[in-house]
mmCIF file of C-alpha atoms in Angstrom:
data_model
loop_
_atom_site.group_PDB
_atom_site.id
_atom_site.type_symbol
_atom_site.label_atom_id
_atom_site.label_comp_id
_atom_site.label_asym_id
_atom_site.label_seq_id
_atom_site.Cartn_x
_atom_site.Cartn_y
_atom_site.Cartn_z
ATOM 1 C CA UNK A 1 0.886 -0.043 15.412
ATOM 2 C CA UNK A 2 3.909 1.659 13.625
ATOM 3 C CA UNK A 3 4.119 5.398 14.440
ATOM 4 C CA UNK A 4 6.707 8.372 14.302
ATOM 5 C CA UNK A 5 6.060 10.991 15.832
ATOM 6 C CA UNK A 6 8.569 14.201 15.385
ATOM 7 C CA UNK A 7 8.491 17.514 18.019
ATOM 8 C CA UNK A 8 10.866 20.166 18.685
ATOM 9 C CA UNK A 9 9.973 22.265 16.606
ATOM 10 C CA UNK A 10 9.258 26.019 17.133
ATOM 11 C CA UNK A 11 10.086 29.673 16.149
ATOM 12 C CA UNK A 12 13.991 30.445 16.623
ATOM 13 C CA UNK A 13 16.020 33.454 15.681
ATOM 14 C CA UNK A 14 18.709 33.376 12.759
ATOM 15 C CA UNK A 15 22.232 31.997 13.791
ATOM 16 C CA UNK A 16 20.260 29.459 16.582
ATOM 17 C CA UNK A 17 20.154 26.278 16.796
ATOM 18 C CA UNK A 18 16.828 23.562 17.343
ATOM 19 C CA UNK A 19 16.938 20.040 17.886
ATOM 20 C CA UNK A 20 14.079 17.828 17.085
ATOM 21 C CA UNK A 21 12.907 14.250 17.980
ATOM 22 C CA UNK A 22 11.706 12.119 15.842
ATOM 23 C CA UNK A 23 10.095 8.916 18.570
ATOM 24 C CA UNK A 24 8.766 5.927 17.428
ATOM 25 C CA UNK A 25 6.385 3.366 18.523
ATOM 26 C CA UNK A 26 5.515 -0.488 17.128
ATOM 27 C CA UNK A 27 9.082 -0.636 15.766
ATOM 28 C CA UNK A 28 12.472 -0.292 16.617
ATOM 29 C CA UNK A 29 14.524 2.744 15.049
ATOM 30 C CA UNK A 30 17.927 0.847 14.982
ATOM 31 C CA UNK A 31 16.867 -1.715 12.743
ATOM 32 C CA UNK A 32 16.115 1.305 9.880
ATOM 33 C CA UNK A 33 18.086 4.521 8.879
ATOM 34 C CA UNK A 34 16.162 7.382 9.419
ATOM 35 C CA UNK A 35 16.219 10.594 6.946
ATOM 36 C CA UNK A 36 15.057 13.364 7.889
ATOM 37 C CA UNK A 37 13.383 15.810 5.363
ATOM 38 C CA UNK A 38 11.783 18.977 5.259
ATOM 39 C CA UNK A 39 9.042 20.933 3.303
ATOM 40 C CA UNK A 40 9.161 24.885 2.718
ATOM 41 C CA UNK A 41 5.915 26.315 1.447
ATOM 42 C CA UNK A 42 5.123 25.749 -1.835
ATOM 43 C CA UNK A 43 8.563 23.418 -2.690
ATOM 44 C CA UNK A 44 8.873 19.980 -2.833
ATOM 45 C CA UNK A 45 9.840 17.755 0.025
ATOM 46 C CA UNK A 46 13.422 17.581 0.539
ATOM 47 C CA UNK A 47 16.093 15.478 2.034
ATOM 48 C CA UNK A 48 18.466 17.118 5.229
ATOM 49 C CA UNK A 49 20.085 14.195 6.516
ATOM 50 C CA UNK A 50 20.119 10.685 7.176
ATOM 51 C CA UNK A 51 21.400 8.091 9.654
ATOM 52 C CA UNK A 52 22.522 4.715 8.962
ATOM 53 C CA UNK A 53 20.909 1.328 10.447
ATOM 54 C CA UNK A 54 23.227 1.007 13.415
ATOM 55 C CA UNK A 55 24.762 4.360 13.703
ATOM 56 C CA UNK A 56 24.936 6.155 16.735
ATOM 57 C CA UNK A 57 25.545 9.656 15.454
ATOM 58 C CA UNK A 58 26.806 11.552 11.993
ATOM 59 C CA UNK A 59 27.533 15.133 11.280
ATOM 60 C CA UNK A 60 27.512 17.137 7.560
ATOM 61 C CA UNK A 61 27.678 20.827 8.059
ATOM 62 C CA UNK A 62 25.068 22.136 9.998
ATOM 63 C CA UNK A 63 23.108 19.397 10.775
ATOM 64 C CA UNK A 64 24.204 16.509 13.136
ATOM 65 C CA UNK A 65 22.065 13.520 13.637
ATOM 66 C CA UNK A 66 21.999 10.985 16.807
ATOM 67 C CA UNK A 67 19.877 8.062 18.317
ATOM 68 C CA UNK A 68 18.653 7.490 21.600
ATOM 69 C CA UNK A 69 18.653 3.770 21.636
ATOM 70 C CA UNK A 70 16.461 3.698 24.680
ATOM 71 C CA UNK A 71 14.294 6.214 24.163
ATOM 72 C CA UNK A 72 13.915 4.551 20.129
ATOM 73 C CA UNK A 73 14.146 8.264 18.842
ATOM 74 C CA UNK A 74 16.208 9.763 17.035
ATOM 75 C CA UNK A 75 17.431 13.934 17.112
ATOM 76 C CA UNK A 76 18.053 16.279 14.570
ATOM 77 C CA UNK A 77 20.254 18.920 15.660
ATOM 78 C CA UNK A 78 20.031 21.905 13.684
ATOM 79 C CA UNK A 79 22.858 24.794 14.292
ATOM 80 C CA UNK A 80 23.450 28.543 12.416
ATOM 81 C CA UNK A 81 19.929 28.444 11.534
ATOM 82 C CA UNK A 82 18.740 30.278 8.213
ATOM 83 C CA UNK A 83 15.179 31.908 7.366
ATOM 84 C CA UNK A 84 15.717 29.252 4.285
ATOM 85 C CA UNK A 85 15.665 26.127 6.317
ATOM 86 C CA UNK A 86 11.828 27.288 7.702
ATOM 87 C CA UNK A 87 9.749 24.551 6.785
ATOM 88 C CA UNK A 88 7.877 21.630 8.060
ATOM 89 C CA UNK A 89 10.371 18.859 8.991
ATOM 90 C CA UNK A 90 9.857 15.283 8.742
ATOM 91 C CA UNK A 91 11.253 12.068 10.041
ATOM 92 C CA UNK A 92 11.368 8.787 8.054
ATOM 93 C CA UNK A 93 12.668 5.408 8.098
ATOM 94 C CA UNK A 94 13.881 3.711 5.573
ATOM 95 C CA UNK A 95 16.309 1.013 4.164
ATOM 96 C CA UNK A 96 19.924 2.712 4.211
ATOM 97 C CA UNK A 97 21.457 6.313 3.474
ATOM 98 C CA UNK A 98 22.819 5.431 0.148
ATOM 99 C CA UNK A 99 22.062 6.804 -3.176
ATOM 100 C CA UNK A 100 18.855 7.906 -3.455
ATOM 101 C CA UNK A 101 17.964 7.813 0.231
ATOM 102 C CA UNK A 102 16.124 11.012 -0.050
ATOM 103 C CA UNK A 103 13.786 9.484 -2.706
ATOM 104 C CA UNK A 104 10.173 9.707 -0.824
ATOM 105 C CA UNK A 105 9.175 6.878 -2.256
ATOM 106 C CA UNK A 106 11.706 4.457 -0.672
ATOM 107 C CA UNK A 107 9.681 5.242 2.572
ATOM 108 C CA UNK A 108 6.634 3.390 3.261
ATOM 109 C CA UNK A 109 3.275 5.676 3.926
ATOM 110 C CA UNK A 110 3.284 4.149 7.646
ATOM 111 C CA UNK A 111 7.205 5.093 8.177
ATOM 112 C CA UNK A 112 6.300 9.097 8.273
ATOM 113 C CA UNK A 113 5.930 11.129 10.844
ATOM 114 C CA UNK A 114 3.432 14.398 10.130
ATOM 115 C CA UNK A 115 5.893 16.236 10.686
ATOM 116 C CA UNK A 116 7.006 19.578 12.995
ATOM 117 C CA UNK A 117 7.268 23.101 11.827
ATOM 118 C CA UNK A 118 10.044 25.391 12.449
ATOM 119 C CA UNK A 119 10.381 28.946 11.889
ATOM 120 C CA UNK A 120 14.054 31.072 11.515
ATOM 121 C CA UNK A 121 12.567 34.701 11.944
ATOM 122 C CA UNK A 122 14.058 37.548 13.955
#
């Protein structure tokens, strides 16, 4: 049975930094790129970040992503955290990180996680 299953999450203070797992079972990670997206309240789902099939570990801005081969998970490492980036955040894997990789729909329904909320707030 294919499952992800993100945690990490929590409440964290502005300028801190999270990381998050995103494990999966009934499939290996490596064989997919992973994005990983996020939710606010009220907004649409959007895309943070994404890792290429193979990749070990990427960087853009505040957000670096790496994979635990044997552990088949993958992290999110979130630094100078904003109230803006609270949301629910959600792992998903996909085809590749090119254009359009943060189109929802390239993901298959059983290739989500539900997802782990964090909270900026001082």
């Amino acid at each position: 049975q294919v499952q992800l299953v993100e945690s990490g999450g929590g409440l964290v203070q502005p300028g801190g930094s999270l990381r998050l797992s995103c494990a999966a079972s009934g499939f290996s990670l490596d064989d997919y790129a992973i994005g990983w997206f996020r939710q606010a309240p009220g907004k649409e789902r959007e895309g943070v970040y994404c890792i290429g099939k193979s990749i070990t570990a990427t960087v853009k801005g505040r957000f670096a992503i790496s994979r635990e081969n044997a552990k088949n998970t993958v992290y999110l490492q979130m630094n100078s955290l904003k109230p803006e980036d609270t949301a629910v955040y959600y792992c998903a894997a996909g085809p590749d990180c090119g254009r359009g990789w943060d189109d929802t729909s390239r993901y298959g329904s059983d290739y989500w996680g539900k997802g782990t909320l964090v909270t900026v707030s001082s």
